Coordinates of C-alpha atoms in Angstrom, one line a residue:
X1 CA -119.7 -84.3 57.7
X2 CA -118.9 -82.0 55.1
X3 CA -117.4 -78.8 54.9
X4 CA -119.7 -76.4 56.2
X5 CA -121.1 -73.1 55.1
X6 CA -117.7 -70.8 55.1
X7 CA -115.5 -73.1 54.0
X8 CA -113.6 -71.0 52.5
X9 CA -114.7 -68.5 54.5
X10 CA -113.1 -64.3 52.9
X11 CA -112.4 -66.6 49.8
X12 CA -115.3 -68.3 48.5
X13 CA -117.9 -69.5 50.4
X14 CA -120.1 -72.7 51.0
X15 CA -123.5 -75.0 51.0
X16 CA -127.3 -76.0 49.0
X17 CA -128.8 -78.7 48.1
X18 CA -132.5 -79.8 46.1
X19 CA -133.4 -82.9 44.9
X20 CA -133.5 -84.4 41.4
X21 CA -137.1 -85.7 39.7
X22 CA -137.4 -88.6 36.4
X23 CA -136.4 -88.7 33.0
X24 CA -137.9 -86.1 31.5
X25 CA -137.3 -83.0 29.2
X26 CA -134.7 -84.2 27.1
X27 CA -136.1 -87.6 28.0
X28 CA -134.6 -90.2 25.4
X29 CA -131.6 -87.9 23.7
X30 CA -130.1 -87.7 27.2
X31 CA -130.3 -91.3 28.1
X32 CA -128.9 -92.8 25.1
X33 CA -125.6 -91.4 26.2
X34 CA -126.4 -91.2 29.7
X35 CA -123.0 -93.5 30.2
X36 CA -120.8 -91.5 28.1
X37 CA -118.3 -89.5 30.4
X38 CA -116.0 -89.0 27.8
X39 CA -118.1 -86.6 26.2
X40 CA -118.3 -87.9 22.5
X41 CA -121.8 -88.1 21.0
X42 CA -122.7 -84.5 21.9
X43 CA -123.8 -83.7 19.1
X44 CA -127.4 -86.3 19.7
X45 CA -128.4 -84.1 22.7
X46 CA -130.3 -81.0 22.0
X47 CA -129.5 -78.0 23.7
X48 CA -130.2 -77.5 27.5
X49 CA -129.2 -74.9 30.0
X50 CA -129.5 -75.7 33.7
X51 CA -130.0 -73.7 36.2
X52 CA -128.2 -73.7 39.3
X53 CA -129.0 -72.2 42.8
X54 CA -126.0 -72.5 45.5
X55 CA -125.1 -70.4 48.2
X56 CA -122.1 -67.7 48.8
X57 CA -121.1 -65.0 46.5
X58 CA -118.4 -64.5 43.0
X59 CA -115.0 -64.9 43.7
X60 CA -112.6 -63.0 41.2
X61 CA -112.0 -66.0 38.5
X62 CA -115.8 -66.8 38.1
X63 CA -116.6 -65.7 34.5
X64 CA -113.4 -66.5 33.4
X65 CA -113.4 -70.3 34.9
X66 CA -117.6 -70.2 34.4
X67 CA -116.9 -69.7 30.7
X68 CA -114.3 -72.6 30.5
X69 CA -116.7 -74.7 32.2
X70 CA -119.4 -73.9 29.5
X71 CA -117.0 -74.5 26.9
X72 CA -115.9 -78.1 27.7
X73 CA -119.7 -78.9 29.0
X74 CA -120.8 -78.0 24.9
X75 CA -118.3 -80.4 23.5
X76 CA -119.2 -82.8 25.6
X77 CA -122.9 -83.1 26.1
X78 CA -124.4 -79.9 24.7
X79 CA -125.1 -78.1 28.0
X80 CA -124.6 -75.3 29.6
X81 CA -124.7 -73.7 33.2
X82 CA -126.3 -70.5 34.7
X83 CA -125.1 -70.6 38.2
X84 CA -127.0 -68.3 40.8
X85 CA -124.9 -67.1 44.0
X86 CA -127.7 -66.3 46.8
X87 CA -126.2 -64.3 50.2
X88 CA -126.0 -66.9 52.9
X89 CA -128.1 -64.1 55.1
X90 CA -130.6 -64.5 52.1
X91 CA -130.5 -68.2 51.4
X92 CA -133.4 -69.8 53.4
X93 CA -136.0 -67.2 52.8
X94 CA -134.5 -67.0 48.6
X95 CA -134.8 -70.9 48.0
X96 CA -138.0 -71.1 50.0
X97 CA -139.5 -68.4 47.4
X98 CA -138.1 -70.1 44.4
X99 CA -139.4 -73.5 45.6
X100 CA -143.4 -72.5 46.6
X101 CA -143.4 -70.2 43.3
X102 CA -142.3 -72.8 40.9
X103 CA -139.1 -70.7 39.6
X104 CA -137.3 -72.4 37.1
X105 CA -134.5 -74.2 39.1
X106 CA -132.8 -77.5 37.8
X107 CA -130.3 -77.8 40.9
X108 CA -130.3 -76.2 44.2
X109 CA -128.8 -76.3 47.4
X110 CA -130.1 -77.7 51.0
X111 CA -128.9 -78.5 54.2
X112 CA -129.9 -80.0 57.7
X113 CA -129.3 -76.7 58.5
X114 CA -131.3 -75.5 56.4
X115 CA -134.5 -76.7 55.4
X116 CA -133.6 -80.1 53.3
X117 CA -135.8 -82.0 55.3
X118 CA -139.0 -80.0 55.3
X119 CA -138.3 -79.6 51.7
X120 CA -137.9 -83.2 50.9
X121 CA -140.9 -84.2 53.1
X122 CA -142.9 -81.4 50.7
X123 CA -142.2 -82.4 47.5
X124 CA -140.2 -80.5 46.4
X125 CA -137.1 -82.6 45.1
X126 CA -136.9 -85.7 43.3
X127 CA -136.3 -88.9 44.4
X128 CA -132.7 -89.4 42.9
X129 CA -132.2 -93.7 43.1
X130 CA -132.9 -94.2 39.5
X131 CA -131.5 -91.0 37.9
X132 CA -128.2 -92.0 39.9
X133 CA -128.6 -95.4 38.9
X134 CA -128.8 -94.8 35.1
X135 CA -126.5 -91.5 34.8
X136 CA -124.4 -90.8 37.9
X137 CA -121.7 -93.9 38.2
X138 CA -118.9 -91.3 39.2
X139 CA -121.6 -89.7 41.2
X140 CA -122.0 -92.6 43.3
X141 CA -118.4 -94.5 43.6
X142 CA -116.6 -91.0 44.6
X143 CA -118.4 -91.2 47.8
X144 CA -118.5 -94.9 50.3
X145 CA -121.3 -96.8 50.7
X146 CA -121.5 -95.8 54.2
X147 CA -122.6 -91.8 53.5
X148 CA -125.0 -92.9 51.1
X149 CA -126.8 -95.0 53.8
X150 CA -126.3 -92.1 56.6
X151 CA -127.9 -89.7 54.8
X152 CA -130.8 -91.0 53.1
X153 CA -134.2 -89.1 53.9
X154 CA -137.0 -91.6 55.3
X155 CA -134.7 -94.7 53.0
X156 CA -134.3 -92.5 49.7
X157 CA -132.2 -90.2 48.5
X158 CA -133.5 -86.7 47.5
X159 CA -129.9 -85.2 47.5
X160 CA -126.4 -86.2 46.7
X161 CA -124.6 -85.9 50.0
X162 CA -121.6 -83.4 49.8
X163 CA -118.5 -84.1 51.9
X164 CA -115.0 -85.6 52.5
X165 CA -114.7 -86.0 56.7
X166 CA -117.5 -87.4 58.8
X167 CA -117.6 -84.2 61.4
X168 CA -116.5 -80.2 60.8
X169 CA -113.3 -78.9 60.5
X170 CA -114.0 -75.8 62.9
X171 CA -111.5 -73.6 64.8
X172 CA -111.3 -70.3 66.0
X173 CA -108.8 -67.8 64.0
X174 CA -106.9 -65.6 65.9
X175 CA -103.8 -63.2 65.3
X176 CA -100.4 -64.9 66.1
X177 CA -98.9 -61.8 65.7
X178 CA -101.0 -59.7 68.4
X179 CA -100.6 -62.8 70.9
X180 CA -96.4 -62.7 70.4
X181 CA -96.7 -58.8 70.9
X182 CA -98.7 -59.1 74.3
X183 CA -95.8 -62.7 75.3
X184 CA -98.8 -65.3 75.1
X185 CA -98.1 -68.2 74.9
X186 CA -99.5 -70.3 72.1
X187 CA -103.3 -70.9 72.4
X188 CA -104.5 -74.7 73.5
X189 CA -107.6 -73.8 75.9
X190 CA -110.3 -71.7 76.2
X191 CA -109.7 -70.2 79.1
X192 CA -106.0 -69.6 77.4
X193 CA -108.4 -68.1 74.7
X194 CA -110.1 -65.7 77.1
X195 CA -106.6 -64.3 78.3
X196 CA -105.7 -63.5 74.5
X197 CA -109.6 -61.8 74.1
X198 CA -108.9 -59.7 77.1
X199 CA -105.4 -59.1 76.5
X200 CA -106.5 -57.9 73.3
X201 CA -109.5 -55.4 74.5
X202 CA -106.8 -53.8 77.3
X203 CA -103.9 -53.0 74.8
X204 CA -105.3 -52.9 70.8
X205 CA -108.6 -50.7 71.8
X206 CA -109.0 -49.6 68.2
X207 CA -109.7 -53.6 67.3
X208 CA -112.9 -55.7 69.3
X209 CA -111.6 -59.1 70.5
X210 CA -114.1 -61.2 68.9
X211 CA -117.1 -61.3 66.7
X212 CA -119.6 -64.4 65.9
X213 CA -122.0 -65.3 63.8
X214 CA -125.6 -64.4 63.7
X215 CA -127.4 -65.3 60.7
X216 CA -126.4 -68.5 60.9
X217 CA -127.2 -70.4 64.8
X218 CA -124.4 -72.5 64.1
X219 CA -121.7 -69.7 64.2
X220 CA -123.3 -68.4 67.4
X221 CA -120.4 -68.7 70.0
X222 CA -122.3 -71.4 72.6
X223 CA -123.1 -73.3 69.3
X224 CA -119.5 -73.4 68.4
X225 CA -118.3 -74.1 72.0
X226 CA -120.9 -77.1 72.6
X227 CA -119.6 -78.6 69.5
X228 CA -116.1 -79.3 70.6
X229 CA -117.5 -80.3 74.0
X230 CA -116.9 -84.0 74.1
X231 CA -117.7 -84.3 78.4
X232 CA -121.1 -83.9 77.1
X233 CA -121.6 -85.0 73.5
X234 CA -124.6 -82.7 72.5
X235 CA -125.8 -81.9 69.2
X236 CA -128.5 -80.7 67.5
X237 CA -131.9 -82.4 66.4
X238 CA -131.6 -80.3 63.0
X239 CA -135.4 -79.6 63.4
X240 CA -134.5 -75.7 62.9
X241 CA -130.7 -75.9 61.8
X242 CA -128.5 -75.9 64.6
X243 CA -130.4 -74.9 66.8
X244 CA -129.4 -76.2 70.2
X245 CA -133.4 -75.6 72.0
X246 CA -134.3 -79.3 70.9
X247 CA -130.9 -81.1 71.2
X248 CA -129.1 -84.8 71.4
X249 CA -126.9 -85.4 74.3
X250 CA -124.7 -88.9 75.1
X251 CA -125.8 -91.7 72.8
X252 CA -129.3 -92.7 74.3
X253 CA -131.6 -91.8 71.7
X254 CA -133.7 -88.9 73.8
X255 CA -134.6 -85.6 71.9
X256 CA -133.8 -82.9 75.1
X257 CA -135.7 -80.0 75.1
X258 CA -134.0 -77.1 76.3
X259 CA -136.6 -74.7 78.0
X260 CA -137.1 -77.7 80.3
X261 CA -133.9 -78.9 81.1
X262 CA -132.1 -75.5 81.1
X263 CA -128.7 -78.0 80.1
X264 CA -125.9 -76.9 82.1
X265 CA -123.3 -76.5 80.3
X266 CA -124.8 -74.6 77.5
X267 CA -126.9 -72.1 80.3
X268 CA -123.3 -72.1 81.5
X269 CA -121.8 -71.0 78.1
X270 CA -124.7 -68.5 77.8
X271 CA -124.0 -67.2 80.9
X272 CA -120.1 -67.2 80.1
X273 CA -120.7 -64.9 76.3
X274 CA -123.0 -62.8 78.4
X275 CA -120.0 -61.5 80.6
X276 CA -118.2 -61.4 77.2
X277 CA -120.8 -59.2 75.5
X278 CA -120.9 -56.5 78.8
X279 CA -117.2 -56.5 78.9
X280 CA -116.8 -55.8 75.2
X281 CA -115.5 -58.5 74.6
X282 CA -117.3 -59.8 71.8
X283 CA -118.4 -57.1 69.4
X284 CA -121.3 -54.5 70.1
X285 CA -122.5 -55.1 66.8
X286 CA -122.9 -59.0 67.0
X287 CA -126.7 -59.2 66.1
X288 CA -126.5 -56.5 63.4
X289 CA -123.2 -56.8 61.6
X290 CA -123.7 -57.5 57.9
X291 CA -119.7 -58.1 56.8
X292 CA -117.9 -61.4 57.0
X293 CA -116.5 -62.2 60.1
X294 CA -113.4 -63.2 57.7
X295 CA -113.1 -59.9 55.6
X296 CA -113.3 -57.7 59.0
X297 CA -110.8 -59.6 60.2
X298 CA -108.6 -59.4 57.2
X299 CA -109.3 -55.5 58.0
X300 CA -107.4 -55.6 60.9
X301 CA -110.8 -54.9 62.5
X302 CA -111.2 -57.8 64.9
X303 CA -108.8 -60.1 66.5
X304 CA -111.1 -63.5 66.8
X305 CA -113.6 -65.1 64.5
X306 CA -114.7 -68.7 64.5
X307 CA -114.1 -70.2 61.2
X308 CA -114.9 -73.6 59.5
X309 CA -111.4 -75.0 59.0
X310 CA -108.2 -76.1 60.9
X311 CA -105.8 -74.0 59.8
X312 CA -105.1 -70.7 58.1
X313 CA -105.6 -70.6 54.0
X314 CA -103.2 -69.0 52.4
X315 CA -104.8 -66.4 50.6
X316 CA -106.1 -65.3 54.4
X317 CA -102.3 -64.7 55.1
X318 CA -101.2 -62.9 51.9
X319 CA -104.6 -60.5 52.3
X320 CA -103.8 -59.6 55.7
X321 CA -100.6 -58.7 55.3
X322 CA -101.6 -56.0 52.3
X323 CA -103.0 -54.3 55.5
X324 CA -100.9 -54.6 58.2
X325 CA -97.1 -56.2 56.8
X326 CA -96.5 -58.2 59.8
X327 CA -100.2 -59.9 60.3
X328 CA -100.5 -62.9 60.5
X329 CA -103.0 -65.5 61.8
X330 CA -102.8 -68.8 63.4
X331 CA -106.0 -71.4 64.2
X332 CA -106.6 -72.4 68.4
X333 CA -108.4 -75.4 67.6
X334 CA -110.6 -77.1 70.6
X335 CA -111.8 -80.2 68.8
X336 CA -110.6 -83.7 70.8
X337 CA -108.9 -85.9 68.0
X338 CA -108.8 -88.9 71.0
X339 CA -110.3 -91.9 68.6
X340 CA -113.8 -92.2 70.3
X341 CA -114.6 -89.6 72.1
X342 CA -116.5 -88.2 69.3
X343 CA -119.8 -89.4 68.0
X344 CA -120.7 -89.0 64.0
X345 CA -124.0 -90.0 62.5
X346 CA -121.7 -89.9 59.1
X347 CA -124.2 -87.2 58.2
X348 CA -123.2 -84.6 55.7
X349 CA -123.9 -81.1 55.9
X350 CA -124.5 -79.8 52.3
X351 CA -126.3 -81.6 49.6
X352 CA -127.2 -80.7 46.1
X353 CA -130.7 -81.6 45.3
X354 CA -132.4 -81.8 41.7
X355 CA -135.4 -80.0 41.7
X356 CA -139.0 -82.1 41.2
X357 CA -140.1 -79.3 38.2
X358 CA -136.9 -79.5 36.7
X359 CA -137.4 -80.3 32.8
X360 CA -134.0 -81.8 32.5
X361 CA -133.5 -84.0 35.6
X362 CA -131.3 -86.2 33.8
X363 CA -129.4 -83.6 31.7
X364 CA -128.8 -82.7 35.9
X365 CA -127.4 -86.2 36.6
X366 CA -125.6 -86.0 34.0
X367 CA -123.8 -82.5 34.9
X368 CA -123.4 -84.0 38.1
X369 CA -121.9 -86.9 37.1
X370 CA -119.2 -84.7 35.2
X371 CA -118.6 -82.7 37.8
X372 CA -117.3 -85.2 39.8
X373 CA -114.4 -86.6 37.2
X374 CA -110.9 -85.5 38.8
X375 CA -110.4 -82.4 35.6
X376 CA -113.7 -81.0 35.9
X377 CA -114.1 -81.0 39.7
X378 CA -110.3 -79.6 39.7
X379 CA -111.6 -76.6 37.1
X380 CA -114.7 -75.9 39.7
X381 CA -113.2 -75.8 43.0
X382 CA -109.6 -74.9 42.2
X383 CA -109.8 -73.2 38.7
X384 CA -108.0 -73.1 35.5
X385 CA -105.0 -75.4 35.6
X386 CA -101.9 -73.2 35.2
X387 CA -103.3 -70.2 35.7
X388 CA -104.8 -70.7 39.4
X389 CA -103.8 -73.7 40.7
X390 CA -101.3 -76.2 39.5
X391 CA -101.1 -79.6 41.0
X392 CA -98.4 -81.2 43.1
X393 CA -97.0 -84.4 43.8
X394 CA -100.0 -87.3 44.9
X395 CA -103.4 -85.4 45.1
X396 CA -102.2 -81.8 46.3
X397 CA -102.1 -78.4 45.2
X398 CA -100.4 -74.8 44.6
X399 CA -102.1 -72.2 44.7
X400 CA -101.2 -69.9 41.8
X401 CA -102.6 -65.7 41.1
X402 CA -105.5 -65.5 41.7
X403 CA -106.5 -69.0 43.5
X404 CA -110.0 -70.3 43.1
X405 CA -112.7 -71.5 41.5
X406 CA -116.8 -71.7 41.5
X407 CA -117.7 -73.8 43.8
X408 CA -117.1 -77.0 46.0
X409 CA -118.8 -78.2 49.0
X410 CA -121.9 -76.6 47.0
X411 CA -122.2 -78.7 44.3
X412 CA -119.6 -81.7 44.2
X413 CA -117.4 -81.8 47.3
X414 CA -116.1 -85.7 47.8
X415 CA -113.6 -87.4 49.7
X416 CA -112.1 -89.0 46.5
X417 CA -111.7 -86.0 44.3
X418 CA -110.8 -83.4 47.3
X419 CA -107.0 -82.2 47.0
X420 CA -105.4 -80.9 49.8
X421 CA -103.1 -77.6 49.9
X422 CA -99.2 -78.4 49.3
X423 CA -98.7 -75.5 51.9
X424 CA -100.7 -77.6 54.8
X425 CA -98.4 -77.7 58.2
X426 CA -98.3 -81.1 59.7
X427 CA -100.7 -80.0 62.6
X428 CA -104.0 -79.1 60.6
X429 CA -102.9 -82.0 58.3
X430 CA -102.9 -84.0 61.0
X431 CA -106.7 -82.8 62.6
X432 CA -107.9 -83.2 58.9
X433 CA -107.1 -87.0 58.5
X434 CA -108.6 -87.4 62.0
X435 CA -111.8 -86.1 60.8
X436 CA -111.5 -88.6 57.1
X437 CA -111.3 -91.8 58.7
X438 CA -115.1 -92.9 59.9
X439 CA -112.7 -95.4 62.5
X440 CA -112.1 -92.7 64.6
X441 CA -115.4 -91.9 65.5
X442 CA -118.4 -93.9 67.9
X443 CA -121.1 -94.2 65.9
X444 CA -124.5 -92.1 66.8
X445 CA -127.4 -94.4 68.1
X446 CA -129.3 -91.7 65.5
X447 CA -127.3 -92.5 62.8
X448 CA -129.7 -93.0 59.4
X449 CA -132.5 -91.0 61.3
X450 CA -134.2 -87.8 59.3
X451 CA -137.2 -85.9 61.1
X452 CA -140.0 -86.0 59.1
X453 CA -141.9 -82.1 60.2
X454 CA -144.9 -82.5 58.0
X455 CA -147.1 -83.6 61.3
X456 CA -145.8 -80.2 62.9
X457 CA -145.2 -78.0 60.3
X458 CA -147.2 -75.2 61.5
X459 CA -145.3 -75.6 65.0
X460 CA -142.1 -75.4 63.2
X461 CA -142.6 -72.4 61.0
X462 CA -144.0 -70.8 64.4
X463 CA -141.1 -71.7 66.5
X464 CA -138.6 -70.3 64.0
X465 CA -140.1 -67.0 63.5
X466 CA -140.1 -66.8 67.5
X467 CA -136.2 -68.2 67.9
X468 CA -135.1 -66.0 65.6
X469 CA -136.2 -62.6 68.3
X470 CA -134.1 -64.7 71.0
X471 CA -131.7 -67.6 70.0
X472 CA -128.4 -65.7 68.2
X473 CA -129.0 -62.3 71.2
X474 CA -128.7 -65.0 73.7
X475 CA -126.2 -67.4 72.4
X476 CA -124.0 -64.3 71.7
X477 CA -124.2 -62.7 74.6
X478 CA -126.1 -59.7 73.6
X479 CA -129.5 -60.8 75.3
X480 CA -129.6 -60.3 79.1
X481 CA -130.7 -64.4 79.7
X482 CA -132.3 -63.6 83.0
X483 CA -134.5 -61.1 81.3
X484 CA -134.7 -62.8 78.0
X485 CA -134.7 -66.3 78.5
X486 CA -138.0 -66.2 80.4
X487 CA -140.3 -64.4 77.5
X488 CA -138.5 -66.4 75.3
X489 CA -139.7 -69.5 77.2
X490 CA -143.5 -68.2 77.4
X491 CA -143.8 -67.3 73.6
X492 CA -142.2 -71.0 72.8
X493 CA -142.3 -73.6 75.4
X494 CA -145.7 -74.8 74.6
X495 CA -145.0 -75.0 70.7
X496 CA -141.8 -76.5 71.0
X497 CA -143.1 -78.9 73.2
X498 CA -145.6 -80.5 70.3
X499 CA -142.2 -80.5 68.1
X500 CA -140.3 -82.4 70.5
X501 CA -143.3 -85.2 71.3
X502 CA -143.1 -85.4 67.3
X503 CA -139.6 -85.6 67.1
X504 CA -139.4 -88.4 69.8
X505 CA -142.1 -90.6 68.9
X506 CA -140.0 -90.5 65.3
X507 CA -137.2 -91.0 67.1
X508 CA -138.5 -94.1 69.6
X509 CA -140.2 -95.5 66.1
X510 CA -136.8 -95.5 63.9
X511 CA -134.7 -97.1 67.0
X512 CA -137.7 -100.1 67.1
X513 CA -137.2 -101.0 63.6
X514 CA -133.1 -100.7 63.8

């Protein structure tokens, strides 16, 4: 899977993906030096600017390394880029706007976890086989045959797949510093975890113990507990992001529903944040905080956040310690790195699509297709060589003033191409190659599988405008489940019930042709 949505969490931040449509708008200018990744022969293309939807916000360098960007993109092919940052609490409603009214978007972010699916099965993004064919050769052999096949939408491709490990890097951050103060031992459990939250609540009261995510389902804390959970394997169906009310469990090929089954271990979990909520454990504000979990807790304003990585970036370090001198962070990560005990379906999680109005699919290819060649990915994730980043020994990094680029798992992120920090301790380095090798995982019986929700569209918009008064309140403990659960069973269990029959005669139909 790829990098998800805060990879880079306080930093710069993640995913989006549209799909790409035919030869068109430039048409035959483009595709006479469609092949030519060395950039000569500029001069034969007329003029385009693309434009560019992806998700998180500006870091400091991005009109500076935006311009340098432009500049090499007009020697080489006579392009350049207007890139739009959308709010990841603003994404899905912002890129459902732009797509229904026709706005004037070349490239554009999706996800399962978004709405790349329903989008694909709509219309709205090109079918990208030929365009890749004719103008993406660097495109295609930066990423293995095997994520092309695992993430093709009904057998074609309407995004290019965005990635370098076949599951999340995920852990939860926490303050080393605190934990040393209060003679903790170092974190390898949850229920060591639960010591450190309460340790915290009972001695630091002017900081709250822990804070999740609730725009995003998947940052919910039974979400990001489940995940890790390997006794039981579940994941989510993707029908409505990460939501875990229609869910896989084990490796048998049977969409669960969860109003029915009432699962266990994620009522447990439920039941488990719910005592965190009413102890103050996890923050009061949960459902209505509007400020990165990462920037509060670079403010010294909470102690525990989950967060998309396996260990600490540097720049999270260096900021915390402008506020309190002796700060300093650590990751507790739960994820089993036992060779097997995980399933993958070698699915990524971010894909860049080309839109099906764009005028300039190819010129979009072709961008593409630059963006993944080792200098111009560099310049885009990392920055401006020698100013921001400077590179070390065999595919690795320093960071420099002012670390960063544009984007990464947004528009070009790879397993070839990826560098990894020079600063990385051998623990995280050694979760992060676990994740990289596709040996190390058992293959998901639903591996190649994409819901189609056209049949049950209606039932699927329905369904998320009613999870979204319940799920994130009840997955973070701020929802009373034995009051809320119930009304949120009435108002959905019928319509989620169609989805689900959909889902599984999709489902039963894909395993009889495997």
């Amino acid at each position: 899977m790829a990098k998800s949505k805060h990879k880079i969490l306080g930093v710069a931040l993640l995913a989006l993906t549209m799909a790409l449509s035919g030869c068109s708008g430039a048409g035959g200018k483009d595709a006479s030096t469609a092949n030519n990744s060395g950039g000569t022969g500029a001069s034969s293309l007329e003029p385009v600017t693309l434009e560019i939807v992806v998700p998180g916000g500006k870091g400091a360098n991005f009109d500076e390394v935006l311009a340098e960007v432009n500049k090499r993109l007009k020697a080489e092919m006579n392009t350049q880029v207007k890139i739009t940052m959308v709010d990841f609490a603003d994404l899905n409603q912002k890129t459902n706007v732009m797509l229904a009214s026709g706005e004037s978007v070349d490239l554009i972010f999706d996800a399962p976890w978004l709405h790349l699916d329903t989008m694909a099965a709509q219309g709205y993004y090109e079918e990208l086989s030929e365009l890749l064919e004719k103008y993406g050769p660097n495109v295609l052999k930066t990423r293995p045959q095997q994520m092309w096949d695992a993430n093709k939408i009904n057998g074609s491709i309407y995004g290019v797949p965005l990635g370098n490990a076949y599951t999340q890097q995920r852990s939860v951050f926490i303050r080393k510093d605190l934990r040393e103060q209060l003679n903790l031992p170092p974190v390898k459990t949850y229920e060591e975890l639960k010591a450190y939250l309460y340790a915290i609540r009972d001695h630091y009261p002017g900081i709250t113990p822990l804070i999740a995510g609730a725009d995003d389902v998947t940052y919910t804390w039974v979400n990001w507990l489940i995940r890790d959970d390997t006794s039981v394997s579940i994941r989510p169906t993707n029908f409505a992001g990460a939501s875990l009310m229609l869910y896989y469990k084990g490796n048998d090929g049977k969409a669960y529903n969860f109003f029915e089954t009432k699962e266990p271990k994620i009522w447990s979990n439920i039941l488990d944040v719910r005592k965190l909520f009413v102890d103050k454990i996890m923050s009061q504000d949960v459902l209505t905080n509007k400020t990165s979990s990462a920037e509060m807790q670079l403010q010294n304003k909470v102690a525990a956040t989950p967060q998309m990585a396996f260990g600490i970036p540097k720049p999270f370090n260096d900021q915390l310690k402008q506020v309190m001198p002796d700060g300093e962070l650590e990751a507790v990560r739960l994820f089993d790195i036992t060779p097997g005990k995980n399933l993958s379906n070698f699915k990524m999680d971010n894909f860049i699509c080309i839109v099906k109005t764009s005028k300039h699919k190819d010129r979009a290819m072709m961008f593409l297709d630059w963006a993944n060649r080792q200098e111009n990915y560099d310049l885009l994730e990392r920055g401006i060589e020698g100013v921001n980043w400077k590179s070390v020994g065999d595919h690795q990094y320093e960071t420099l003033n002012n670390d960063g680029g544009i984007v990464s798992f947004q528009l070009m992120l790879n397993p070839v191409l990826e560098r990894e920090w020079a600063g990385t301790d051998e623990e995280t380095a050694k979760y992060s190659q676990f994740i990289a090798q596709a040996d190390n995982f058992t293959k998901d019986i639903m591996t190649g599988f994409s819901f189609d929700p056209t049949p049950v569209k209606n039932e699927v918009a329905q369904f998320a405008t009613i999870q979204a008064k319940y799920y994130s309140g009840l997955f973070n403990g701020a929802l009373d489940p034995d009051e809320y659960f119930v009304k949120f069973k009435a108002e959905g269990e019928t319509v989620l019930k169609k989805i689900q029959t959909e889902l599984q005669k999709q489902v039963d139909d894909f395993l009889a042709k495997k």
